[in-house]
Amino acid sequence: MEKKKVKNIFIEGPIAASFIAEDIAKHSNKKNIGAHSIFLGQVRNDMINGQEVKAIEYTTYVDMALEKMTEIREEIFAKYPLTCMHIYHSLGAIKAGEICLFVFTSSERRRAATDACNEVVERIKNELPVWGKEIFTDNTHQWKENTI
Amino acid sequence: MKPTIQIIAFGKVAEIIGSVNFTMEHMASTDALKKYLLQLFPELAKVKFAMAVNKKLITTDAPIEASANIALLPPFSGG
Protein backbone atom coordinates (compact mmCIF):
# COMPACT_ATOMS: atom_id res chain seq x y z
CA MET A 1 0.00 0.00 0.00
CA GLU A 2 1.19 3.48 -0.81
CA LYS A 3 2.23 5.32 2.34
CA LYS A 4 0.53 8.71 2.56
CA LYS A 5 2.58 11.71 3.58
CA VAL A 6 2.07 12.60 7.25
CA LYS A 7 1.03 16.25 7.47
CA ASN A 8 1.64 18.30 10.58
CA ILE A 9 -1.49 19.89 12.05
CA PHE A 10 -0.01 21.43 15.19
CA ILE A 11 0.96 25.05 15.58
CA GLU A 12 2.40 26.70 18.65
CA GLY A 13 0.07 29.33 20.12
CA PRO A 14 -3.40 30.55 19.09
CA ILE A 15 -4.73 30.53 15.53
CA ALA A 16 -4.98 34.15 14.32
CA ALA A 17 -8.08 35.40 12.48
CA SER A 18 -5.73 36.74 9.75
CA PHE A 19 -4.32 33.22 9.23
CA ILE A 20 -7.85 31.88 8.72
CA ALA A 21 -8.67 34.72 6.30
CA GLU A 22 -5.53 34.03 4.27
CA ASP A 23 -6.36 30.33 4.13
CA ILE A 24 -9.83 31.14 2.75
CA ALA A 25 -8.32 33.53 0.18
CA LYS A 26 -5.92 30.82 -1.07
CA HIS A 27 -8.91 28.85 -2.35
CA SER A 28 -10.20 31.49 -4.78
CA ASN A 29 -8.21 29.94 -7.64
CA LYS A 30 -9.83 26.51 -7.09
CA LYS A 31 -12.92 27.32 -9.10
CA ASN A 32 -14.55 23.88 -8.93
CA ILE A 33 -15.26 24.48 -5.22
CA GLY A 34 -18.86 25.49 -4.48
CA ALA A 35 -18.87 25.24 -0.67
CA HIS A 36 -16.53 25.66 2.26
CA SER A 37 -17.29 24.59 5.80
CA ILE A 38 -15.26 25.95 8.69
CA PHE A 39 -15.22 24.97 12.34
CA LEU A 40 -13.39 27.15 14.84
CA GLY A 41 -12.83 25.99 18.39
CA GLN A 42 -12.46 28.82 20.90
CA VAL A 43 -11.22 28.52 24.48
CA ARG A 44 -14.17 29.12 26.79
CA ASN A 45 -13.87 30.77 30.22
CA ASP A 46 -15.69 27.97 32.10
CA MET A 47 -16.46 28.56 35.77
CA ILE A 48 -15.47 25.47 37.77
CA ASN A 49 -16.06 25.47 41.54
CA GLY A 50 -16.06 29.26 41.55
CA GLN A 51 -12.81 29.46 39.56
CA GLU A 52 -12.64 30.95 36.06
CA VAL A 53 -10.62 29.26 33.31
CA LYS A 54 -8.22 31.86 31.89
CA ALA A 55 -6.37 29.57 29.45
CA ILE A 56 -6.01 25.98 28.26
CA GLU A 57 -2.52 24.59 27.81
CA TYR A 58 -2.46 21.91 25.11
CA THR A 59 0.05 19.09 24.85
CA THR A 60 0.08 16.09 22.51
CA TYR A 61 1.75 12.77 21.79
CA VAL A 62 2.74 14.15 18.42
CA ASP A 63 3.86 10.95 16.63
CA MET A 64 0.70 9.06 17.54
CA ALA A 65 -1.55 12.08 16.91
CA LEU A 66 -0.20 12.67 13.39
CA GLU A 67 -0.45 8.97 12.53
CA LYS A 68 -4.07 8.94 13.72
CA MET A 69 -4.83 12.19 11.87
CA THR A 70 -3.44 10.71 8.65
CA GLU A 71 -5.75 7.71 9.10
CA ILE A 72 -8.78 9.98 9.80
CA ARG A 73 -7.92 12.13 6.76
CA GLU A 74 -7.78 9.08 4.48
CA GLU A 75 -11.10 7.76 5.79
CA ILE A 76 -12.81 11.14 5.40
CA PHE A 77 -11.55 11.53 1.83
CA ALA A 78 -12.76 8.01 1.04
CA LYS A 79 -16.21 8.77 2.49
CA TYR A 80 -16.90 12.29 1.16
CA PRO A 81 -16.21 13.90 -2.24
CA LEU A 82 -14.01 16.68 -0.87
CA THR A 83 -11.83 19.01 -2.87
CA CYS A 84 -9.57 19.69 0.10
CA MET A 85 -9.33 19.67 3.87
CA HIS A 86 -7.07 21.69 6.19
CA ILE A 87 -6.71 21.16 9.93
CA TYR A 88 -4.80 23.19 12.51
CA HIS A 89 -4.67 22.53 16.25
CA SER A 90 -2.90 24.77 18.74
CA LEU A 91 -0.33 23.64 21.30
CA GLY A 92 0.83 25.59 24.34
CA ALA A 93 -1.21 28.01 26.43
CA ILE A 94 -4.23 29.45 24.60
CA LYS A 95 -6.14 32.20 26.41
CA ALA A 96 -9.93 32.25 26.82
CA GLY A 97 -11.37 33.88 23.70
CA GLU A 98 -8.55 32.69 21.42
CA ILE A 99 -8.94 30.10 18.64
CA CYS A 100 -7.37 26.67 19.28
CA LEU A 101 -8.83 24.52 16.46
CA PHE A 102 -9.44 25.33 12.79
CA VAL A 103 -11.03 22.72 10.51
CA PHE A 104 -11.65 23.75 6.91
CA THR A 105 -13.31 21.46 4.35
CA SER A 106 -14.21 22.29 0.74
CA SER A 107 -16.29 20.51 -1.88
CA GLU A 108 -18.24 21.11 -5.10
CA ARG A 109 -21.57 20.90 -3.26
CA ARG A 110 -22.31 21.86 0.32
CA ARG A 111 -23.33 18.58 1.96
CA ALA A 112 -19.94 16.92 1.62
CA ALA A 113 -18.14 19.93 3.13
CA THR A 114 -20.51 20.36 6.09
CA ASP A 115 -20.85 16.63 6.91
CA ALA A 116 -17.11 16.00 6.63
CA CYS A 117 -16.31 19.04 8.76
CA ASN A 118 -18.65 17.90 11.55
CA GLU A 119 -17.31 14.37 11.47
CA VAL A 120 -13.67 15.45 11.52
CA VAL A 121 -14.24 17.72 14.53
CA GLU A 122 -15.87 14.86 16.47
CA ARG A 123 -13.07 12.47 15.56
CA ILE A 124 -10.37 14.98 16.54
CA LYS A 125 -11.95 15.41 19.97
CA ASN A 126 -12.45 11.68 20.54
CA GLU A 127 -9.44 10.08 18.90
CA LEU A 128 -6.43 12.40 18.92
CA PRO A 129 -4.04 12.07 21.85
CA VAL A 130 -4.19 15.73 22.86
CA TRP A 131 -4.65 17.02 26.40
CA GLY A 132 -5.93 20.35 27.65
CA LYS A 133 -4.87 21.65 31.03
CA GLU A 134 -7.37 24.26 32.25
CA ILE A 135 -5.51 27.08 33.98
CA PHE A 136 -7.57 29.12 36.43
CA THR A 137 -7.13 32.83 37.21
CA ASP A 138 -5.33 31.94 40.48
CA ASN A 139 -2.90 29.75 38.44
CA THR A 140 -4.18 26.43 39.85
CA HIS A 141 -5.22 23.92 37.19
CA GLN A 142 -7.18 20.82 36.35
CA TRP A 143 -7.04 18.42 33.40
CA LYS A 144 -9.92 18.84 31.00
CA GLU A 145 -12.09 15.94 29.84
CA ASN A 146 -14.08 16.38 26.64
CA THR A 147 -17.85 16.60 26.87
CA ILE A 148 -20.42 17.07 24.11
CA MET B 1 22.14 -6.22 29.29
CA LYS B 2 18.65 -6.73 30.68
CA PRO B 3 15.78 -5.87 28.36
CA THR B 4 14.07 -2.57 29.03
CA ILE B 5 11.01 -0.60 27.87
CA GLN B 6 10.48 3.11 27.34
CA ILE B 7 7.60 4.80 29.11
CA ILE B 8 6.15 8.11 27.97
CA ALA B 9 3.43 9.69 30.12
CA PHE B 10 1.01 12.53 29.40
CA GLY B 11 -1.35 14.90 31.17
CA LYS B 12 -2.42 13.99 34.67
CA VAL B 13 -0.54 10.68 34.57
CA ALA B 14 2.76 12.49 33.94
CA GLU B 15 1.93 14.83 36.80
CA ILE B 16 1.39 11.93 39.23
CA ILE B 17 4.48 10.03 38.11
CA GLY B 18 6.53 13.22 38.19
CA SER B 19 8.20 12.34 34.90
CA VAL B 20 7.30 12.39 31.23
CA ASN B 21 9.90 9.94 29.94
CA PHE B 22 11.72 7.08 31.57
CA THR B 23 13.24 3.67 30.93
CA MET B 24 12.37 0.69 33.10
CA GLU B 25 12.82 -3.07 33.29
CA HIS B 26 10.91 -5.07 30.72
CA MET B 27 7.34 -6.14 31.59
CA ALA B 28 5.74 -9.03 29.70
CA SER B 29 2.30 -7.46 29.22
CA THR B 30 0.37 -4.22 29.57
CA ASP B 31 -1.64 -5.62 32.51
CA ALA B 32 1.58 -6.54 34.33
CA LEU B 33 2.96 -3.06 33.63
CA LYS B 34 -0.22 -1.39 34.89
CA LYS B 35 -0.14 -3.45 38.10
CA TYR B 36 3.50 -2.53 38.63
CA LEU B 37 2.85 1.19 38.05
CA LEU B 38 -0.14 1.17 40.43
CA GLN B 39 2.08 -0.35 43.15
CA LEU B 40 4.73 2.27 42.57
CA PHE B 41 2.27 5.19 42.25
CA PRO B 42 -0.93 4.43 44.20
CA GLU B 43 -2.34 7.84 43.12
CA LEU B 44 -2.70 6.43 39.61
CA ALA B 45 -5.69 4.41 40.84
CA LYS B 46 -7.66 7.69 40.90
CA VAL B 47 -7.21 8.44 37.20
CA LYS B 48 -8.37 6.68 34.07
CA PHE B 49 -5.67 6.00 31.53
CA ALA B 50 -5.22 3.89 28.43
CA MET B 51 -1.97 2.56 27.01
CA ALA B 52 -0.48 2.59 23.55
CA VAL B 53 2.23 0.09 22.58
CA ASN B 54 4.47 1.53 19.86
CA LYS B 55 1.83 4.22 19.15
CA LYS B 56 -1.04 1.72 18.79
CA LEU B 57 -3.85 2.13 21.28
CA ILE B 58 -4.58 -1.15 23.04
CA THR B 59 -7.95 -2.07 24.52
CA THR B 60 -7.23 -5.43 26.17
CA ASP B 61 -4.12 -6.95 27.76
CA ALA B 62 -1.35 -7.02 25.16
CA PRO B 63 2.15 -8.51 25.14
CA ILE B 64 5.09 -6.09 25.31
CA GLU B 65 8.26 -6.71 23.31
CA ALA B 66 11.65 -5.72 24.67
CA SER B 67 12.53 -2.09 23.83
CA ALA B 68 8.88 -1.21 23.16
CA ASN B 69 7.57 2.31 23.65
CA ILE B 70 4.62 2.42 26.01
CA ALA B 71 2.51 5.57 26.26
CA LEU B 72 0.28 6.23 29.27
CA LEU B 73 -2.71 8.18 27.96
CA PRO B 74 -5.31 9.84 30.16
CA PRO B 75 -8.70 10.70 28.55
CA PHE B 76 -8.17 12.91 25.48
CA SER B 77 -9.27 16.53 25.67
CA GLY B 78 -8.14 18.23 22.49
CA GLY B 79 -10.07 20.53 20.17
XYZ file of C-alpha atoms in Angstrom:
227
model
C 0.000 0.000 0.000
C 1.193 3.485 -0.807
C 2.231 5.315 2.340
C 0.531 8.709 2.563
C 2.578 11.707 3.577
C 2.067 12.596 7.246
C 1.035 16.250 7.473
C 1.645 18.304 10.579
C -1.494 19.889 12.049
C -0.010 21.427 15.187
C 0.955 25.051 15.583
C 2.402 26.701 18.653
C 0.066 29.332 20.122
C -3.405 30.554 19.093
C -4.726 30.535 15.527
C -4.980 34.147 14.315
C -8.078 35.398 12.479
C -5.734 36.742 9.753
C -4.318 33.221 9.227
C -7.854 31.881 8.720
C -8.669 34.722 6.302
C -5.526 34.029 4.272
C -6.358 30.331 4.127
C -9.828 31.137 2.752
C -8.320 33.530 0.179
C -5.921 30.817 -1.066
C -8.915 28.847 -2.352
C -10.203 31.491 -4.783
C -8.213 29.936 -7.636
C -9.829 26.509 -7.086
C -12.917 27.322 -9.101
C -14.552 23.880 -8.930
C -15.257 24.484 -5.222
C -18.859 25.495 -4.476
C -18.866 25.239 -0.672
C -16.533 25.662 2.263
C -17.289 24.586 5.797
C -15.261 25.949 8.694
C -15.219 24.968 12.343
C -13.385 27.151 14.840
C -12.834 25.986 18.389
C -12.457 28.823 20.896
C -11.217 28.515 24.475
C -14.172 29.115 26.791
C -13.872 30.767 30.224
C -15.694 27.972 32.100
C -16.464 28.559 35.772
C -15.474 25.467 37.768
C -16.062 25.470 41.543
C -16.061 29.262 41.546
C -12.807 29.461 39.558
C -12.642 30.952 36.061
C -10.618 29.260 33.313
C -8.218 31.860 31.893
C -6.375 29.574 29.450
C -6.012 25.984 28.263
C -2.519 24.592 27.806
C -2.459 21.911 25.113
C 0.049 19.090 24.849
C 0.085 16.092 22.514
C 1.753 12.771 21.793
C 2.745 14.147 18.418
C 3.859 10.948 16.630
C 0.704 9.060 17.541
C -1.554 12.075 16.909
C -0.198 12.668 13.394
C -0.451 8.972 12.533
C -4.066 8.944 13.722
C -4.828 12.187 11.871
C -3.445 10.713 8.645
C -5.751 7.708 9.099
C -8.776 9.981 9.798
C -7.918 12.130 6.757
C -7.780 9.079 4.477
C -11.102 7.763 5.794
C -12.812 11.138 5.401
C -11.546 11.535 1.826
C -12.763 8.008 1.036
C -16.207 8.773 2.487
C -16.904 12.290 1.158
C -16.205 13.905 -2.244
C -14.006 16.679 -0.866
C -11.834 19.015 -2.869
C -9.574 19.693 0.103
C -9.332 19.671 3.869
C -7.075 21.689 6.193
C -6.714 21.162 9.932
C -4.797 23.186 12.512
C -4.674 22.528 16.251
C -2.898 24.771 18.741
C -0.326 23.641 21.296
C 0.833 25.594 24.339
C -1.205 28.015 26.432
C -4.234 29.448 24.596
C -6.136 32.200 26.409
C -9.925 32.254 26.816
C -11.367 33.876 23.698
C -8.552 32.691 21.415
C -8.941 30.096 18.644
C -7.368 26.674 19.279
C -8.834 24.520 16.464
C -9.439 25.328 12.787
C -11.033 22.721 10.509
C -11.655 23.755 6.906
C -13.309 21.455 4.347
C -14.208 22.287 0.741
C -16.290 20.514 -1.885
C -18.239 21.106 -5.099
C -21.568 20.897 -3.264
C -22.307 21.860 0.318
C -23.333 18.577 1.956
C -19.937 16.918 1.625
C -18.136 19.934 3.127
C -20.511 20.356 6.093
C -20.855 16.633 6.909
C -17.111 15.995 6.628
C -16.313 19.045 8.756
C -18.649 17.904 11.553
C -17.310 14.365 11.466
C -13.669 15.448 11.522
C -14.237 17.722 14.533
C -15.870 14.859 16.471
C -13.072 12.471 15.557
C -10.369 14.980 16.543
C -11.954 15.409 19.971
C -12.451 11.679 20.539
C -9.442 10.076 18.896
C -6.434 12.405 18.915
C -4.042 12.074 21.848
C -4.194 15.729 22.863
C -4.655 17.017 26.402
C -5.933 20.346 27.649
C -4.869 21.651 31.032
C -7.370 24.256 32.247
C -5.509 27.076 33.982
C -7.573 29.123 36.430
C -7.133 32.829 37.207
C -5.330 31.937 40.477
C -2.902 29.748 38.438
C -4.180 26.431 39.850
C -5.217 23.924 37.194
C -7.182 20.819 36.349
C -7.036 18.421 33.400
C -9.925 18.837 31.004
C -12.095 15.938 29.837
C -14.078 16.383 26.643
C -17.849 16.603 26.875
C -20.422 17.066 24.114
C 22.137 -6.224 29.294
C 18.649 -6.732 30.683
C 15.776 -5.873 28.356
C 14.070 -2.567 29.031
C 11.014 -0.600 27.871
C 10.483 3.114 27.341
C 7.604 4.801 29.109
C 6.151 8.114 27.972
C 3.430 9.689 30.119
C 1.013 12.528 29.401
C -1.352 14.897 31.171
C -2.417 13.994 34.673
C -0.541 10.677 34.572
C 2.765 12.494 33.939
C 1.932 14.829 36.801
C 1.390 11.934 39.235
C 4.481 10.025 38.112
C 6.534 13.223 38.189
C 8.203 12.336 34.904
C 7.298 12.390 31.234
C 9.902 9.945 29.939
C 11.724 7.082 31.575
C 13.236 3.671 30.934
C 12.373 0.690 33.100
C 12.816 -3.067 33.288
C 10.907 -5.072 30.719
C 7.343 -6.135 31.587
C 5.736 -9.025 29.700
C 2.305 -7.461 29.225
C 0.373 -4.216 29.573
C -1.643 -5.621 32.507
C 1.581 -6.537 34.327
C 2.956 -3.058 33.633
C -0.218 -1.395 34.886
C -0.144 -3.448 38.098
C 3.500 -2.526 38.634
C 2.846 1.190 38.048
C -0.135 1.172 40.433
C 2.076 -0.351 43.153
C 4.726 2.268 42.566
C 2.274 5.189 42.247
C -0.926 4.431 44.196
C -2.337 7.840 43.124
C -2.705 6.427 39.607
C -5.692 4.411 40.842
C -7.655 7.685 40.899
C -7.211 8.445 37.202
C -8.369 6.681 34.073
C -5.674 5.996 31.530
C -5.223 3.893 28.427
C -1.974 2.558 27.011
C -0.477 2.587 23.550
C 2.225 0.093 22.577
C 4.470 1.532 19.856
C 1.829 4.217 19.145
C -1.041 1.723 18.789
C -3.851 2.132 21.282
C -4.578 -1.145 23.042
C -7.952 -2.075 24.518
C -7.229 -5.428 26.175
C -4.121 -6.954 27.761
C -1.354 -7.019 25.165
C 2.152 -8.514 25.142
C 5.086 -6.094 25.313
C 8.257 -6.711 23.310
C 11.647 -5.717 24.671
C 12.533 -2.093 23.830
C 8.877 -1.210 23.164
C 7.565 2.311 23.647
C 4.618 2.420 26.008
C 2.515 5.567 26.262
C 0.280 6.234 29.267
C -2.710 8.177 27.956
C -5.314 9.843 30.164
C -8.696 10.702 28.546
C -8.173 12.911 25.482
C -9.275 16.530 25.667
C -8.138 18.226 22.486
C -10.067 20.535 20.169
